[in-house]
Amino acid sequence: MKALKVLTTTFIGIGSVLASLPAQAELAPQAVINAVYTGIQHIHGYQATPRLIWGVAHGSRGGCGPLYSSQYCKRNHTVYITTRDIRMAYQYGDAALAYIVGHEYAHAMQTVYGFQPSVTPISELQADCLAGVYLGLIPNIALDKRDILEIATLAHRIGDYQWGNKHHHGTPEQRVRAVVQGMQGAVKGSGVRVCRVRRV
């Protein structure tokens, strides 16, 4: 965690370099998902914890329709983690999967606590930031430089430049910045407040 300040500036603009790093997965998906999901619940006082279903096949039907990627479904207050996203995460390592779990959990908390921005890219970037906070605050888990690189690499990969598209989630640089901002907030003690969206 001490390397966050240096890494923040290093991440921006080097997605291709990060993507070329070999993955070093230490834990199996079930262990990662269980550790993260158990660890982040205390942050919101174990209240309104969504149900978790992982290992969902691509195209399976969830509470909000077909699942083509991991998602939080508001209708049945459930987080779905797909096998496709698990495989994608493990191209980078187990910390990348932890980031996906944290991101989807963040969407549940945005909904439950009523602070989800109505604009999609801002909502997604806030969920990235919250995922960073969550991963930084999980008890008994310390992210090392390799873990942070795995998380930032995946965040960079899933960014896009589809401005105007309702599914635009933020550019690669914005997504990296958001998750790192969250990790820094965890280190500095500001917690989820660091992810607050300021009204202009």
CSV table of C-alpha atoms in Angstrom, one decimal:
chain,number,residue,atom,x,y,z
A,1,MET,CA,0.0,0.0,0.0
A,2,LYS,CA,2.9,2.4,0.5
A,3,ALA,CA,3.6,2.4,-3.2
A,4,LEU,CA,0.2,3.9,-4.1
A,5,LYS,CA,1.4,7.5,-4.6
A,6,VAL,CA,4.1,6.4,-7.0
A,7,LEU,CA,1.9,3.9,-8.8
A,8,THR,CA,-0.9,6.4,-9.4
A,9,THR,CA,1.3,8.5,-11.8
A,10,THR,CA,2.9,5.4,-13.3
A,11,PHE,CA,-0.5,3.7,-14.2
A,12,ILE,CA,-1.8,6.5,-16.4
A,13,GLY,CA,-1.0,6.0,-20.0
A,14,ILE,CA,0.8,2.6,-19.7
A,15,GLY,CA,-2.0,0.2,-20.2
A,16,SER,CA,-0.2,-1.8,-22.8
A,17,VAL,CA,2.8,-2.3,-20.6
A,18,LEU,CA,0.7,-3.4,-17.7
A,19,ALA,CA,-1.3,-5.8,-19.9
A,20,SER,CA,1.9,-7.5,-20.9
A,21,LEU,CA,2.8,-8.5,-17.3
A,22,PRO,CA,2.4,-12.2,-16.6
A,23,ALA,CA,-0.4,-13.1,-14.2
A,24,GLN,CA,0.7,-14.6,-10.8
A,25,ALA,CA,-2.6,-15.8,-9.3
A,26,GLU,CA,-2.0,-17.0,-5.7
A,27,LEU,CA,-5.5,-18.0,-4.8
A,28,ALA,CA,-8.3,-19.9,-6.5
A,29,PRO,CA,-11.5,-17.9,-7.5
A,30,GLN,CA,-13.6,-19.3,-4.7
A,31,ALA,CA,-11.0,-18.3,-2.0
A,32,VAL,CA,-10.7,-14.8,-3.5
A,33,ILE,CA,-14.5,-14.3,-3.8
A,34,ASN,CA,-15.2,-15.6,-0.3
A,35,ALA,CA,-12.4,-13.5,1.3
A,36,VAL,CA,-13.4,-10.3,-0.5
A,37,TYR,CA,-17.1,-10.7,0.1
A,38,THR,CA,-16.7,-11.5,3.7
A,39,GLY,CA,-14.2,-8.8,4.2
A,40,ILE,CA,-16.0,-5.9,2.7
A,41,GLN,CA,-19.3,-6.4,4.5
A,42,HIS,CA,-18.0,-4.8,7.8
A,43,ILE,CA,-17.5,-1.5,6.0
A,44,HIS,CA,-21.2,-0.8,5.9
A,45,GLY,CA,-21.9,-2.4,9.2
A,46,TYR,CA,-23.1,-5.8,7.7
A,47,GLN,CA,-26.3,-4.0,6.7
A,48,ALA,CA,-28.1,-4.6,3.4
A,49,THR,CA,-25.5,-7.2,2.2
A,50,PRO,CA,-26.6,-8.4,-1.2
A,51,ARG,CA,-26.8,-12.1,-2.1
A,52,LEU,CA,-23.9,-13.4,-4.1
A,53,ILE,CA,-24.0,-15.9,-7.0
A,54,TRP,CA,-20.7,-16.6,-8.7
A,55,GLY,CA,-19.6,-18.9,-11.5
A,56,VAL,CA,-22.6,-17.9,-13.6
A,57,ALA,CA,-22.4,-19.0,-17.2
A,58,HIS,CA,-22.3,-16.4,-20.0
A,59,GLY,CA,-25.9,-15.7,-21.1
A,60,SER,CA,-27.6,-17.3,-18.1
A,61,ARG,CA,-30.7,-15.6,-16.9
A,62,GLY,CA,-30.4,-13.6,-13.7
A,63,GLY,CA,-32.9,-11.5,-11.8
A,64,CYS,CA,-32.5,-8.6,-14.3
A,65,GLY,CA,-32.3,-10.7,-17.5
A,66,PRO,CA,-29.5,-12.4,-19.4
A,67,LEU,CA,-26.0,-12.1,-17.9
A,68,TYR,CA,-23.3,-11.2,-20.3
A,69,SER,CA,-21.0,-9.8,-17.7
A,70,SER,CA,-20.9,-9.5,-13.9
A,71,GLN,CA,-23.5,-7.2,-12.4
A,72,TYR,CA,-25.6,-6.1,-9.5
A,73,CYS,CA,-29.3,-6.7,-9.9
A,74,LYS,CA,-31.5,-4.2,-8.0
A,75,ARG,CA,-34.7,-6.3,-8.4
A,76,ASN,CA,-33.5,-9.2,-6.3
A,77,HIS,CA,-30.5,-7.4,-4.5
A,78,THR,CA,-28.0,-9.9,-5.9
A,79,VAL,CA,-24.5,-9.7,-7.2
A,80,TYR,CA,-23.7,-12.0,-10.1
A,81,ILE,CA,-20.1,-12.8,-11.0
A,82,THR,CA,-19.8,-14.6,-14.4
A,83,THR,CA,-17.3,-17.3,-15.3
A,84,ARG,CA,-16.3,-15.2,-18.3
A,85,ASP,CA,-15.3,-12.3,-16.0
A,86,ILE,CA,-13.4,-14.7,-13.7
A,87,ARG,CA,-11.4,-16.0,-16.7
A,88,MET,CA,-10.7,-12.4,-17.8
A,89,ALA,CA,-9.6,-11.4,-14.4
A,90,TYR,CA,-7.2,-14.3,-14.1
A,91,GLN,CA,-5.4,-13.1,-17.2
A,92,TYR,CA,-3.9,-10.6,-14.8
A,93,GLY,CA,-4.2,-12.3,-11.4
A,94,ASP,CA,-6.4,-12.9,-8.4
A,95,ALA,CA,-6.4,-9.3,-7.3
A,96,ALA,CA,-8.1,-8.4,-10.5
A,97,LEU,CA,-11.0,-10.7,-9.6
A,98,ALA,CA,-11.1,-9.0,-6.1
A,99,TYR,CA,-11.6,-5.7,-8.0
A,100,ILE,CA,-14.6,-7.1,-10.0
A,101,VAL,CA,-16.3,-8.3,-6.8
A,102,GLY,CA,-15.6,-5.0,-5.0
A,103,HIS,CA,-17.0,-3.1,-8.0
A,104,GLU,CA,-20.3,-5.0,-8.2
A,105,TYR,CA,-20.7,-4.8,-4.4
A,106,ALA,CA,-20.2,-1.1,-4.7
A,107,HIS,CA,-23.2,-0.9,-7.1
A,108,ALA,CA,-25.3,-2.6,-4.4
A,109,MET,CA,-24.3,0.0,-1.8
A,110,GLN,CA,-24.9,2.9,-4.2
A,111,THR,CA,-28.4,1.6,-4.6
A,112,VAL,CA,-29.1,0.8,-1.0
A,113,TYR,CA,-27.8,4.0,0.4
A,114,GLY,CA,-29.2,6.2,-2.4
A,115,PHE,CA,-26.0,7.9,-3.6
A,116,GLN,CA,-25.7,6.4,-7.1
A,117,PRO,CA,-25.2,9.1,-9.7
A,118,SER,CA,-27.7,9.0,-12.5
A,119,VAL,CA,-25.1,9.4,-15.2
A,120,THR,CA,-23.6,6.0,-16.2
A,121,PRO,CA,-19.9,6.9,-16.5
A,122,ILE,CA,-19.9,8.7,-13.2
A,123,SER,CA,-21.8,5.9,-11.5
A,124,GLU,CA,-19.3,3.4,-12.8
A,125,LEU,CA,-16.3,5.5,-11.8
A,126,GLN,CA,-17.7,5.9,-8.3
A,127,ALA,CA,-18.1,2.1,-8.1
A,128,ASP,CA,-14.4,1.8,-9.2
A,129,CYS,CA,-13.4,4.2,-6.4
A,130,LEU,CA,-15.5,2.4,-3.8
A,131,ALA,CA,-14.0,-0.9,-4.9
A,132,GLY,CA,-10.6,0.6,-4.3
A,133,VAL,CA,-11.7,1.7,-0.8
A,134,TYR,CA,-13.1,-1.7,0.0
A,135,LEU,CA,-10.0,-3.6,-1.1
A,136,GLY,CA,-7.9,-1.2,0.9
A,137,LEU,CA,-10.0,-1.8,4.1
A,138,ILE,CA,-10.4,-5.5,4.1
A,139,PRO,CA,-9.1,-6.8,7.4
A,140,ASN,CA,-6.0,-9.1,7.3
A,141,ILE,CA,-5.4,-8.6,3.6
A,142,ALA,CA,-2.5,-6.4,2.4
A,143,LEU,CA,-2.3,-5.5,-1.2
A,144,ASP,CA,1.3,-5.6,-2.5
A,145,LYS,CA,2.6,-3.8,-5.6
A,146,ARG,CA,1.8,-6.8,-7.8
A,147,ASP,CA,-1.8,-6.9,-6.6
A,148,ILE,CA,-2.2,-3.2,-7.3
A,149,LEU,CA,-0.8,-3.6,-10.8
A,150,GLU,CA,-3.2,-6.5,-11.4
A,151,ILE,CA,-6.2,-4.3,-10.4
A,152,ALA,CA,-5.0,-1.3,-12.4
A,153,THR,CA,-4.3,-3.4,-15.5
A,154,LEU,CA,-7.9,-4.8,-15.5
A,155,ALA,CA,-9.4,-1.3,-14.8
A,156,HIS,CA,-7.4,0.0,-17.8
A,157,ARG,CA,-8.5,-2.9,-20.0
A,158,ILE,CA,-12.2,-2.4,-19.3
A,159,GLY,CA,-12.3,1.3,-19.9
A,160,ASP,CA,-13.6,2.6,-23.2
A,161,TYR,CA,-13.9,5.7,-25.3
A,162,GLN,CA,-17.5,5.2,-26.3
A,163,TRP,CA,-18.7,8.7,-25.4
A,164,GLY,CA,-22.4,9.2,-26.0
A,165,ASN,CA,-23.1,5.4,-25.6
A,166,LYS,CA,-25.4,4.7,-22.6
A,167,HIS,CA,-23.0,1.9,-21.7
A,168,HIS,CA,-19.9,4.1,-21.6
A,169,HIS,CA,-18.1,3.3,-18.3
A,170,GLY,CA,-15.3,5.8,-18.4
A,171,THR,CA,-12.0,5.9,-20.2
A,172,PRO,CA,-9.1,3.5,-19.3
A,173,GLU,CA,-7.3,6.3,-17.6
A,174,GLN,CA,-10.4,7.4,-15.7
A,175,ARG,CA,-11.0,3.9,-14.4
A,176,VAL,CA,-7.4,3.5,-13.2
A,177,ARG,CA,-7.5,6.9,-11.5
A,178,ALA,CA,-10.8,6.1,-9.8
A,179,VAL,CA,-9.8,2.8,-8.3
A,180,VAL,CA,-6.4,4.1,-7.2
A,181,GLN,CA,-8.2,7.1,-5.6
A,182,GLY,CA,-10.2,4.7,-3.6
A,183,MET,CA,-7.2,2.8,-2.4
A,184,GLN,CA,-5.5,6.0,-1.4
A,185,GLY,CA,-8.7,7.0,0.5
A,186,ALA,CA,-8.5,3.7,2.4
A,187,VAL,CA,-4.8,4.4,3.3
A,188,LYS,CA,-5.4,8.0,4.3
A,189,GLY,CA,-8.4,7.1,6.5
A,190,SER,CA,-11.1,9.0,4.5
A,191,GLY,CA,-12.8,5.8,3.5
A,192,VAL,CA,-15.9,5.9,1.2
A,193,ARG,CA,-16.0,9.7,1.6
A,194,VAL,CA,-13.2,10.0,-1.0
A,195,CYS,CA,-15.6,8.7,-3.6
A,196,ARG,CA,-18.3,11.3,-3.0
A,197,VAL,CA,-19.5,13.0,-6.2
A,198,ARG,CA,-19.4,16.7,-5.8
A,199,ARG,CA,-22.3,18.7,-7.3
A,200,VAL,CA,-21.4,21.6,-9.5
